[in-house]
Amino acid sequence: DLALRKFITGIRTSAGVPKQVESREPVITKQALEDLATGRTEFKTTAVKTHTKNPLQVEKGDIVTYTIRVYNEGDINGFVREITDYLPKGLKLTENSAVNRANGWTVENNKIKSWLHGKNEIKAFDKNTKTLSYVDFQVECTVLDTTNLTTRDLTNVAEITSQDPKEGVNVRDRD
């Protein structure tokens, strides 16, 4: 059972000057891991993750770095074969970005896709040690003209568009 969280890890000006950004990395408490191990979570298969989602101030030309984290909350090892990120009209994939090249992003209209971790097995959730394994993708986007844009026009959404359980095991993701 793979679960995805996307969060901003940095913003810098077009001149490369970093802007102050509070940590937005998801937090999973020991209690949330215990609940996942015993099936006491609200959705039975998903650990509760908390992180700030307050809007951040950006300007035209700013480069926003996102981390897309895929957790394996299931009982078997799995593979995330493809991630799709649906870029809103206020963002575009940053050109000539070492981060984007390293993460293997390809562009299709307003969608970008990566197969970076297609061969990287994500270990199943270990109920005994309460260990939740994950892989990270990163993507850099450039903010386009912000005139007349709403928060929604800059809200960036991603999803797992292809995943497989461990090789040789045929199981559907529960959600």
PDB file of C-alpha atoms in Angstrom:
ATOM      1  CA  ASP A   1       0.000   0.000   0.000  1.00  0.00           C
ATOM      2  CA  LEU A   2       1.944   2.979  -1.285  1.00  0.00           C
ATOM      3  CA  ALA A   3       1.173   6.483  -0.005  1.00  0.00           C
ATOM      4  CA  LEU A   4       2.433   9.783  -1.400  1.00  0.00           C
ATOM      5  CA  ARG A   5       3.168  13.110   0.270  1.00  0.00           C
ATOM      6  CA  LYS A   6       4.447  16.171  -1.559  1.00  0.00           C
ATOM      7  CA  PHE A   7       6.024  19.100   0.219  1.00  0.00           C
ATOM      8  CA  ILE A   8       8.102  22.173  -0.525  1.00  0.00           C
ATOM      9  CA  THR A   9      11.735  21.832   0.531  1.00  0.00           C
ATOM     10  CA  GLY A  10      13.088  25.104  -0.798  1.00  0.00           C
ATOM     11  CA  ILE A  11      12.475  28.342  -2.656  1.00  0.00           C
ATOM     12  CA  ARG A  12      15.124  30.502  -4.248  1.00  0.00           C
ATOM     13  CA  THR A  13      15.011  33.647  -6.349  1.00  0.00           C
ATOM     14  CA  SER A  14      15.836  33.593 -10.056  1.00  0.00           C
ATOM     15  CA  ALA A  15      19.268  34.908  -8.996  1.00  0.00           C
ATOM     16  CA  GLY A  16      19.759  31.802  -6.832  1.00  0.00           C
ATOM     17  CA  VAL A  17      19.300  33.437  -3.419  1.00  0.00           C
ATOM     18  CA  PRO A  18      17.554  31.040  -1.008  1.00  0.00           C
ATOM     19  CA  LYS A  19      14.372  32.228   0.699  1.00  0.00           C
ATOM     20  CA  GLN A  20      13.546  31.260   4.274  1.00  0.00           C
ATOM     21  CA  VAL A  21      11.158  28.282   4.324  1.00  0.00           C
ATOM     22  CA  GLU A  22      10.090  26.510   7.508  1.00  0.00           C
ATOM     23  CA  SER A  23      10.323  22.721   7.391  1.00  0.00           C
ATOM     24  CA  ARG A  24       7.318  21.178   5.671  1.00  0.00           C
ATOM     25  CA  GLU A  25       8.577  17.604   5.911  1.00  0.00           C
ATOM     26  CA  PRO A  26       5.794  15.236   7.030  1.00  0.00           C
ATOM     27  CA  VAL A  27       5.941  14.108  10.657  1.00  0.00           C
ATOM     28  CA  ILE A  28       4.786  10.637  11.605  1.00  0.00           C
ATOM     29  CA  THR A  29       4.556  10.148  15.348  1.00  0.00           C
ATOM     30  CA  LYS A  30       5.420   6.954  17.198  1.00  0.00           C
ATOM     31  CA  GLN A  31       1.723   6.681  18.038  1.00  0.00           C
ATOM     32  CA  ALA A  32       0.776   6.906  14.339  1.00  0.00           C
ATOM     33  CA  LEU A  33       3.228   4.078  13.558  1.00  0.00           C
ATOM     34  CA  GLU A  34       1.838   2.020  16.446  1.00  0.00           C
ATOM     35  CA  ASP A  35      -1.690   2.618  15.161  1.00  0.00           C
ATOM     36  CA  LEU A  36      -0.640   1.555  11.655  1.00  0.00           C
ATOM     37  CA  ALA A  37       0.974  -1.617  13.033  1.00  0.00           C
ATOM     38  CA  THR A  38      -2.167  -2.574  14.955  1.00  0.00           C
ATOM     39  CA  GLY A  39      -4.724  -1.392  12.372  1.00  0.00           C
ATOM     40  CA  ARG A  40      -6.084   1.318  14.670  1.00  0.00           C
ATOM     41  CA  THR A  41      -5.765   4.138  12.128  1.00  0.00           C
ATOM     42  CA  GLU A  42      -8.810   5.894  10.713  1.00  0.00           C
ATOM     43  CA  PHE A  43      -8.326   4.205   7.335  1.00  0.00           C
ATOM     44  CA  LYS A  44      -6.735   0.979   8.707  1.00  0.00           C
ATOM     45  CA  THR A  45      -3.889   1.132   6.151  1.00  0.00           C
ATOM     46  CA  THR A  46      -2.560   4.681   6.309  1.00  0.00           C
ATOM     47  CA  ALA A  47      -0.265   6.316   8.846  1.00  0.00           C
ATOM     48  CA  VAL A  48      -1.287   9.817   9.878  1.00  0.00           C
ATOM     49  CA  LYS A  49       1.224  12.342   8.557  1.00  0.00           C
ATOM     50  CA  THR A  50       1.179  15.990   9.586  1.00  0.00           C
ATOM     51  CA  HIS A  51       2.947  18.919   8.005  1.00  0.00           C
ATOM     52  CA  THR A  52       2.263  22.572   7.443  1.00  0.00           C
ATOM     53  CA  LYS A  53       0.485  23.481   4.228  1.00  0.00           C
ATOM     54  CA  ASN A  54       0.248  27.221   4.756  1.00  0.00           C
ATOM     55  CA  PRO A  55       0.627  29.141   1.474  1.00  0.00           C
ATOM     56  CA  LEU A  56       4.079  30.591   0.843  1.00  0.00           C
ATOM     57  CA  GLN A  57       4.839  33.906  -0.840  1.00  0.00           C
ATOM     58  CA  VAL A  58       6.517  33.511  -4.235  1.00  0.00           C
ATOM     59  CA  GLU A  59       7.356  35.906  -7.037  1.00  0.00           C
ATOM     60  CA  LYS A  60       7.718  35.555 -10.777  1.00  0.00           C
ATOM     61  CA  GLY A  61      10.944  33.693 -11.573  1.00  0.00           C
ATOM     62  CA  ASP A  62      11.282  32.027  -8.156  1.00  0.00           C
ATOM     63  CA  ILE A  63      12.333  28.373  -8.245  1.00  0.00           C
ATOM     64  CA  VAL A  64      10.406  26.075  -5.933  1.00  0.00           C
ATOM     65  CA  THR A  65      11.864  22.688  -5.010  1.00  0.00           C
ATOM     66  CA  TYR A  66       9.370  19.994  -4.070  1.00  0.00           C
ATOM     67  CA  THR A  67      10.019  16.584  -2.568  1.00  0.00           C
ATOM     68  CA  ILE A  68       7.588  13.846  -3.504  1.00  0.00           C
ATOM     69  CA  ARG A  69       7.872  11.083  -0.925  1.00  0.00           C
ATOM     70  CA  VAL A  70       6.354   7.644  -1.496  1.00  0.00           C
ATOM     71  CA  TYR A  71       5.908   5.504   1.625  1.00  0.00           C
ATOM     72  CA  ASN A  72       5.212   1.773   1.674  1.00  0.00           C
ATOM     73  CA  GLU A  73       2.580   1.212   4.363  1.00  0.00           C
ATOM     74  CA  GLY A  74       1.711  -2.267   3.117  1.00  0.00           C
ATOM     75  CA  ASP A  75       2.557  -5.828   4.082  1.00  0.00           C
ATOM     76  CA  ILE A  76       4.746  -6.584   1.055  1.00  0.00           C
ATOM     77  CA  ASN A  77       7.646  -4.854  -0.655  1.00  0.00           C
ATOM     78  CA  GLY A  78       6.688  -2.742  -3.662  1.00  0.00           C
ATOM     79  CA  PHE A  79       7.884  -0.572  -6.509  1.00  0.00           C
ATOM     80  CA  VAL A  80       6.699   2.862  -7.589  1.00  0.00           C
ATOM     81  CA  ARG A  81       7.001   2.594 -11.352  1.00  0.00           C
ATOM     82  CA  GLU A  82       5.840   6.087 -12.258  1.00  0.00           C
ATOM     83  CA  ILE A  83       5.037   9.419 -10.614  1.00  0.00           C
ATOM     84  CA  THR A  84       2.972  12.034 -12.432  1.00  0.00           C
ATOM     85  CA  ASP A  85       3.002  15.663 -11.350  1.00  0.00           C
ATOM     86  CA  TYR A  86       0.210  17.884 -12.716  1.00  0.00           C
ATOM     87  CA  LEU A  87       1.671  21.360 -13.004  1.00  0.00           C
ATOM     88  CA  PRO A  88      -0.795  24.208 -12.551  1.00  0.00           C
ATOM     89  CA  LYS A  89      -0.775  27.179 -14.938  1.00  0.00           C
ATOM     90  CA  GLY A  90       1.356  29.196 -12.500  1.00  0.00           C
ATOM     91  CA  LEU A  91       4.324  26.785 -12.627  1.00  0.00           C
ATOM     92  CA  LYS A  92       6.598  25.242 -15.244  1.00  0.00           C
ATOM     93  CA  LEU A  93       9.358  22.663 -15.003  1.00  0.00           C
ATOM     94  CA  THR A  94      12.631  24.531 -14.448  1.00  0.00           C
ATOM     95  CA  GLU A  95      14.798  24.312 -17.542  1.00  0.00           C
ATOM     96  CA  ASN A  96      18.402  23.110 -17.306  1.00  0.00           C
ATOM     97  CA  SER A  97      17.899  21.984 -13.707  1.00  0.00           C
ATOM     98  CA  ALA A  98      20.373  19.427 -12.359  1.00  0.00           C
ATOM     99  CA  VAL A  99      17.676  18.279  -9.896  1.00  0.00           C
ATOM    100  CA  ASN A 100      15.174  17.649 -12.707  1.00  0.00           C
ATOM    101  CA  ARG A 101      17.748  15.810 -14.825  1.00  0.00           C
ATOM    102  CA  ALA A 102      18.813  13.663 -11.866  1.00  0.00           C
ATOM    103  CA  ASN A 103      15.181  12.733 -11.177  1.00  0.00           C
ATOM    104  CA  GLY A 104      14.448  11.867 -14.812  1.00  0.00           C
ATOM    105  CA  TRP A 105      11.450  14.169 -15.372  1.00  0.00           C
ATOM    106  CA  THR A 106       9.850  14.154 -18.824  1.00  0.00           C
ATOM    107  CA  VAL A 107       7.251  16.700 -19.973  1.00  0.00           C
ATOM    108  CA  GLU A 108       3.853  15.959 -21.534  1.00  0.00           C
ATOM    109  CA  ASN A 109       1.754  19.162 -21.807  1.00  0.00           C
ATOM    110  CA  ASN A 110       1.046  20.262 -18.213  1.00  0.00           C
ATOM    111  CA  LYS A 111       2.142  16.889 -16.801  1.00  0.00           C
ATOM    112  CA  ILE A 112       5.608  15.749 -15.895  1.00  0.00           C
ATOM    113  CA  LYS A 113       6.541  12.127 -15.205  1.00  0.00           C
ATOM    114  CA  SER A 114       9.415  10.302 -13.562  1.00  0.00           C
ATOM    115  CA  TRP A 115      10.404   6.648 -13.493  1.00  0.00           C
ATOM    116  CA  LEU A 116      13.459   7.325 -11.302  1.00  0.00           C
ATOM    117  CA  HIS A 117      12.712   4.694  -8.646  1.00  0.00           C
ATOM    118  CA  GLY A 118      11.076   2.097 -10.899  1.00  0.00           C
ATOM    119  CA  LYS A 119      13.669  -0.523  -9.963  1.00  0.00           C
ATOM    120  CA  ASN A 120      14.079   0.535  -6.323  1.00  0.00           C
ATOM    121  CA  GLU A 121      12.200  -1.816  -4.043  1.00  0.00           C
ATOM    122  CA  ILE A 122      10.486  -0.071  -1.145  1.00  0.00           C
ATOM    123  CA  LYS A 123      10.469  -2.356   1.873  1.00  0.00           C
ATOM    124  CA  ALA A 124       7.125  -3.245   3.445  1.00  0.00           C
ATOM    125  CA  PHE A 125       6.108  -1.579   6.705  1.00  0.00           C
ATOM    126  CA  ASP A 126       7.818  -3.457   9.536  1.00  0.00           C
ATOM    127  CA  LYS A 127       5.176  -3.857  12.242  1.00  0.00           C
ATOM    128  CA  ASN A 128       7.729  -5.089  14.791  1.00  0.00           C
ATOM    129  CA  THR A 129      10.200  -2.212  14.561  1.00  0.00           C
ATOM    130  CA  LYS A 130       7.572   0.296  13.336  1.00  0.00           C
ATOM    131  CA  THR A 131       9.821   1.196  10.406  1.00  0.00           C
ATOM    132  CA  LEU A 132       8.185   2.954   7.458  1.00  0.00           C
ATOM    133  CA  SER A 133      10.353   2.901   4.316  1.00  0.00           C
ATOM    134  CA  TYR A 134      10.117   5.441   1.508  1.00  0.00           C
ATOM    135  CA  VAL A 135      11.758   6.837  -1.631  1.00  0.00           C
ATOM    136  CA  ASP A 136      12.039  10.516  -2.529  1.00  0.00           C
ATOM    137  CA  PHE A 137      11.668  12.237  -5.879  1.00  0.00           C
ATOM    138  CA  GLN A 138      12.568  15.899  -6.236  1.00  0.00           C
ATOM    139  CA  VAL A 139      11.399  18.413  -8.799  1.00  0.00           C
ATOM    140  CA  GLU A 140      12.172  22.072  -9.403  1.00  0.00           C
ATOM    141  CA  CYS A 141       9.512  24.374 -10.846  1.00  0.00           C
ATOM    142  CA  THR A 142       9.718  27.991 -11.896  1.00  0.00           C
ATOM    143  CA  VAL A 143       6.966  30.402 -10.898  1.00  0.00           C
ATOM    144  CA  LEU A 144       5.421  32.133 -13.918  1.00  0.00           C
ATOM    145  CA  ASP A 145       3.801  35.562 -13.775  1.00  0.00           C
ATOM    146  CA  THR A 146       1.743  35.643 -10.557  1.00  0.00           C
ATOM    147  CA  THR A 147      -0.518  38.509 -11.682  1.00  0.00           C
ATOM    148  CA  ASN A 148      -4.195  37.519 -11.302  1.00  0.00           C
ATOM    149  CA  LEU A 149      -3.327  34.023 -10.082  1.00  0.00           C
ATOM    150  CA  THR A 150      -5.031  32.441  -7.093  1.00  0.00           C
ATOM    151  CA  THR A 151      -3.520  30.030  -4.569  1.00  0.00           C
ATOM    152  CA  ARG A 152      -5.131  27.205  -6.583  1.00  0.00           C
ATOM    153  CA  ASP A 153      -3.235  28.349  -9.697  1.00  0.00           C
ATOM    154  CA  LEU A 154      -0.003  27.576  -7.849  1.00  0.00           C
ATOM    155  CA  THR A 155      -1.134  24.420  -6.024  1.00  0.00           C
ATOM    156  CA  ASN A 156       0.955  21.535  -7.320  1.00  0.00           C
ATOM    157  CA  VAL A 157      -0.501  18.007  -7.219  1.00  0.00           C
ATOM    158  CA  ALA A 158       1.231  14.687  -7.845  1.00  0.00           C
ATOM    159  CA  GLU A 159       0.170  11.041  -7.783  1.00  0.00           C
ATOM    160  CA  ILE A 160       1.508   7.527  -8.191  1.00  0.00           C
ATOM    161  CA  THR A 161       0.386   6.533 -11.681  1.00  0.00           C
ATOM    162  CA  SER A 162       2.037   3.122 -11.811  1.00  0.00           C
ATOM    163  CA  GLN A 163       3.053   0.840  -8.975  1.00  0.00           C
ATOM    164  CA  ASP A 164       3.726  -2.839  -8.507  1.00  0.00           C
ATOM    165  CA  PRO A 165       4.035  -5.105  -5.522  1.00  0.00           C
ATOM    166  CA  LYS A 166       7.174  -7.151  -5.086  1.00  0.00           C
ATOM    167  CA  GLU A 167       8.186  -9.028  -8.221  1.00  0.00           C
ATOM    168  CA  GLY A 168       6.127 -12.195  -8.664  1.00  0.00           C
ATOM    169  CA  VAL A 169       3.373 -11.167  -6.231  1.00  0.00           C
ATOM    170  CA  ASN A 170       0.041 -10.112  -7.716  1.00  0.00           C
ATOM    171  CA  VAL A 171      -1.726  -7.864  -5.189  1.00  0.00           C
ATOM    172  CA  ARG A 172      -3.732  -4.680  -5.797  1.00  0.00           C
ATOM    173  CA  ASP A 173      -3.107  -1.574  -3.724  1.00  0.00           C
ATOM    174  CA  ARG A 174      -5.887  -1.378  -1.099  1.00  0.00           C
ATOM    175  CA  ASP A 175      -6.731   2.263  -1.780  1.00  0.00           C
TER     176      ASP A 175
END
